[in-house]
Short mmCIF file of C-alpha atoms in Angstrom, two decimals:
data_model
loop_
_atom_site.label_atom_id
_atom_site.label_comp_id
_atom_site.label_asym_id
_atom_site.label_seq_id
_atom_site.Cartn_x
_atom_site.Cartn_y
_atom_site.Cartn_z
CA MET G 389 92.86 82.49 192.51
CA ALA G 390 90.88 83.75 189.37
CA ARG G 391 92.69 85.66 186.57
CA PRO G 392 92.24 89.26 186.51
CA PHE G 393 89.87 90.90 183.76
CA THR G 394 91.56 92.01 180.63
CA GLY G 395 90.33 94.96 178.63
CA GLN G 396 91.78 97.87 180.29
CA GLY G 397 92.49 99.10 176.51
CA SER G 398 88.85 99.05 175.97
CA LEU G 399 87.64 101.02 179.06
CA GLU G 400 87.30 104.37 177.47
CA ALA G 401 85.58 102.92 174.40
CA ALA G 402 83.10 101.00 176.80
CA ARG G 403 82.55 104.26 178.74
CA LYS G 404 81.72 106.04 175.52
CA ALA G 405 79.43 103.01 174.47
CA ARG G 406 77.66 103.12 177.77
CA ASP G 407 76.87 107.06 177.54
CA GLU G 408 75.68 106.90 173.67
CA ALA G 409 73.73 103.71 174.06
CA ARG G 410 70.22 103.94 172.54
CA THR G 411 69.05 100.30 173.27
CA ALA G 412 69.23 97.92 176.22
CA ASP G 413 71.42 95.61 174.15
CA GLU G 414 73.96 98.10 173.83
CA LEU G 415 73.91 99.06 177.34
CA ARG G 416 74.39 95.53 178.21
CA ILE G 417 77.39 95.17 175.96
CA ALA G 418 79.28 98.23 177.58
CA LEU G 419 78.35 97.18 181.07
CA ALA G 420 79.83 93.53 180.46
CA VAL G 421 83.12 95.47 180.06
CA LEU G 422 82.70 98.12 182.67
CA LEU G 423 81.33 96.02 185.74
CA PRO G 424 84.30 93.74 186.13
CA LEU G 425 86.88 96.36 185.59
CA GLU G 426 85.26 99.43 187.46
CA ALA G 427 83.09 97.67 189.99
CA GLY G 428 85.19 94.57 190.59
CA LEU G 429 82.46 92.01 189.88
CA ASN G 430 83.28 88.61 188.91
CA LEU G 431 81.80 87.20 185.59
CA THR G 432 78.97 85.30 187.23
CA GLN G 433 78.04 88.52 189.24
CA THR G 434 78.03 90.64 186.14
CA ALA G 435 76.02 87.94 184.11
CA LEU G 436 73.35 88.26 187.03
CA VAL G 437 73.51 91.98 186.90
CA LEU G 438 73.06 91.92 183.16
CA GLY G 439 70.37 89.24 183.02
CA ARG G 440 72.22 87.06 180.69
CA SER G 441 74.16 83.78 181.15
CA ARG G 442 77.64 83.41 182.14
CA HIS G 443 78.82 82.41 178.85
CA THR G 444 77.06 85.22 176.99
CA THR G 445 78.41 87.84 179.09
CA CYS G 446 81.84 86.53 178.44
CA ALA G 447 81.04 86.50 174.77
CA LEU G 448 79.85 90.16 174.84
CA ARG G 449 83.04 91.25 176.59
CA THR G 450 85.29 89.46 174.34
CA ASP G 451 83.49 90.60 171.25
CA PHE G 452 83.50 94.14 172.47
CA CYS G 453 87.09 94.07 173.25
CA ALA G 454 88.17 92.64 169.75
CA ARG G 455 86.09 95.28 168.14
CA ALA G 456 87.51 98.10 170.21
CA SER G 457 91.12 96.86 169.59
CA GLY G 458 90.48 96.71 165.87
CA LEU G 459 91.05 92.83 165.62
CA ARG G 460 87.39 92.40 164.19
CA ALA G 461 85.41 94.56 162.01
CA THR G 462 82.76 96.99 163.50
CA ARG G 463 79.04 96.21 163.17
CA ARG G 464 77.09 97.64 160.26
CA LYS G 465 74.40 99.93 160.99
CA LYS G 466 70.79 99.00 160.40
CA THR G 467 70.51 101.47 157.57
CA GLU G 468 73.05 99.67 155.87
CA LEU G 469 72.59 96.46 153.91
CA ARG G 470 70.70 93.74 155.71
CA ASN G 471 72.13 90.32 156.15
CA ARG G 472 72.59 88.98 152.52
CA ALA G 473 70.82 91.80 150.95
CA GLN G 474 72.04 93.23 147.61
CA SER G 475 70.45 96.57 148.15
CA THR G 476 69.80 99.16 150.88
CA LEU G 477 66.07 99.87 151.87
CA GLN G 478 66.39 103.51 150.43
CA ALA G 479 67.55 101.87 147.32
CA GLU G 480 64.71 99.38 147.13
CA ALA G 481 62.47 102.27 148.05
CA ALA G 482 63.82 104.42 145.09
CA ALA G 483 63.38 101.59 142.82
CA LEU G 484 59.78 100.97 143.77
CA ASP G 485 58.92 104.52 143.51
CA ALA G 486 60.28 104.75 139.95
CA ALA G 487 58.61 101.46 138.84
CA LEU G 488 55.29 102.11 140.67
CA ALA G 489 54.66 105.50 139.47
CA GLY G 490 51.21 104.60 137.96
CA ALA G 491 50.15 102.04 140.63
CA ALA G 492 49.53 104.67 142.91
CA GLN G 493 46.56 106.02 140.69
CA GLY G 494 45.11 102.64 140.43
CA ALA G 495 47.05 101.22 137.48
CA VAL G 496 47.14 97.34 137.33
CA LEU G 497 50.35 95.91 138.40
CA VAL G 498 52.00 93.07 136.33
CA ILE G 499 54.75 91.67 138.48
CA PRO G 500 56.89 90.37 135.52
CA GLU G 501 56.95 93.90 133.97
CA LEU G 502 57.67 95.33 137.39
CA LYS G 503 60.66 92.96 137.92
CA GLU G 504 62.25 94.06 134.75
CA LYS G 505 61.81 97.74 135.88
CA ILE G 506 63.27 96.98 139.31
CA GLU G 507 66.19 95.14 137.68
CA ALA G 508 67.02 98.12 135.48
CA HIS G 509 66.84 100.56 138.30
CA LEU G 510 68.99 98.66 140.77
CA GLY G 511 71.40 97.23 138.38
CA HIS G 512 71.23 93.36 139.34
CA SER G 513 68.78 90.54 138.99
CA VAL G 514 66.02 90.04 141.50
CA SER G 515 63.85 86.80 141.72
CA LEU G 516 60.14 86.88 141.56
CA SER G 517 59.62 86.09 145.25
CA GLY G 518 62.22 88.74 145.88
CA VAL G 519 59.94 91.41 144.15
CA TYR G 520 56.93 90.13 146.22
CA ARG G 521 58.87 90.47 149.57
CA MET G 522 60.21 93.78 148.38
CA LEU G 523 56.67 95.04 147.86
CA ALA G 524 55.62 93.56 151.39
CA ARG G 525 58.46 95.11 153.13
CA HIS G 526 57.58 98.57 151.53
CA GLY G 527 53.98 98.34 152.53
CA TRP G 528 52.48 97.37 149.24
CA ARG G 529 49.61 94.67 149.19
CA LYS G 530 47.72 92.84 146.93
CA VAL G 531 44.12 94.02 146.41
CA ALA G 532 42.18 91.37 145.02
CA PRO G 533 40.11 92.32 141.90
CA ASP G 534 36.46 91.83 141.68
CA THR G 535 35.12 88.22 140.82
CA GLU G 536 33.57 89.32 137.60
CA HIS G 537 35.30 89.09 134.37
CA PRO G 538 35.95 92.45 132.67
CA GLN G 539 34.24 91.30 129.51
CA GLY G 540 31.32 89.69 131.08
CA ASN G 541 27.53 90.55 130.90
CA ALA G 542 26.22 91.50 134.40
CA GLN G 543 22.58 91.58 133.27
CA ALA G 544 22.78 88.02 131.63
CA ARG G 545 24.54 86.60 134.94
CA GLU G 546 21.78 88.24 136.96
CA ALA G 547 19.00 86.65 134.75
CA TRP G 548 20.65 83.31 135.03
CA LYS G 549 20.70 83.57 138.90
CA LYS G 550 17.20 84.29 138.90
CA ASN G 551 15.99 81.67 136.64
CA SER G 552 18.36 78.74 137.64
CA ARG G 553 17.01 75.53 139.34
CA PRO G 554 17.90 75.68 143.25
CA ILE G 555 20.35 72.99 144.14
CA TRP G 556 19.65 73.07 147.88
CA ARG G 557 16.19 72.77 149.09
CA LYS G 558 15.33 73.43 152.85
CA CYS G 559 13.03 70.51 154.25
CA ALA G 560 11.08 70.30 157.32
CA PRO G 561 12.98 68.26 159.85
CA ASP G 562 10.36 65.30 159.90
CA SER G 563 9.85 65.26 156.12
CA PRO G 564 10.81 61.90 154.12
CA ASP G 565 13.26 63.92 151.94
CA ASN G 566 15.16 64.72 155.11
CA ASN G 567 15.32 60.86 156.56
CA PRO G 568 18.53 59.29 155.36
CA SER G 569 17.54 55.84 156.16
CA GLY G 570 14.74 55.69 153.67
#
């Protein structure tokens, strides 16, 4: 005979989690605890109802019960720090707003200078690639400048274009210039 399910102490927490679930994953976790205890389903049947493997369903149950009983720390909210992030998204946004005040009006950004401003605002060092990722994360994108040099002479460039010798010439298909064999 199979062992009876444990987790009676987590039953109220599972009911509350079921009622407050906002995502399908949160609902699945609560149901992984509730279905065996309230509906009498075994682990295989519960896994079938949840659409997960037997192993995953068991892991969901044990993880929820451990968190509900206080044996493990509760999960962080999405608004808190991401995996190994040193700053919250709100702190990053505030640092970028302070550092990019002139950029919204069309000023040119120089990333090493921006990096120093962000580091001063956040209070810790940030790598250059971290600055680029932070800009992308908050919706800033690189706008490529024109292909002209700011001190270039547009009239001289146009005169050179008109008077330069053509490198490519279009030939008729049967002309001797188009025959590679000679």
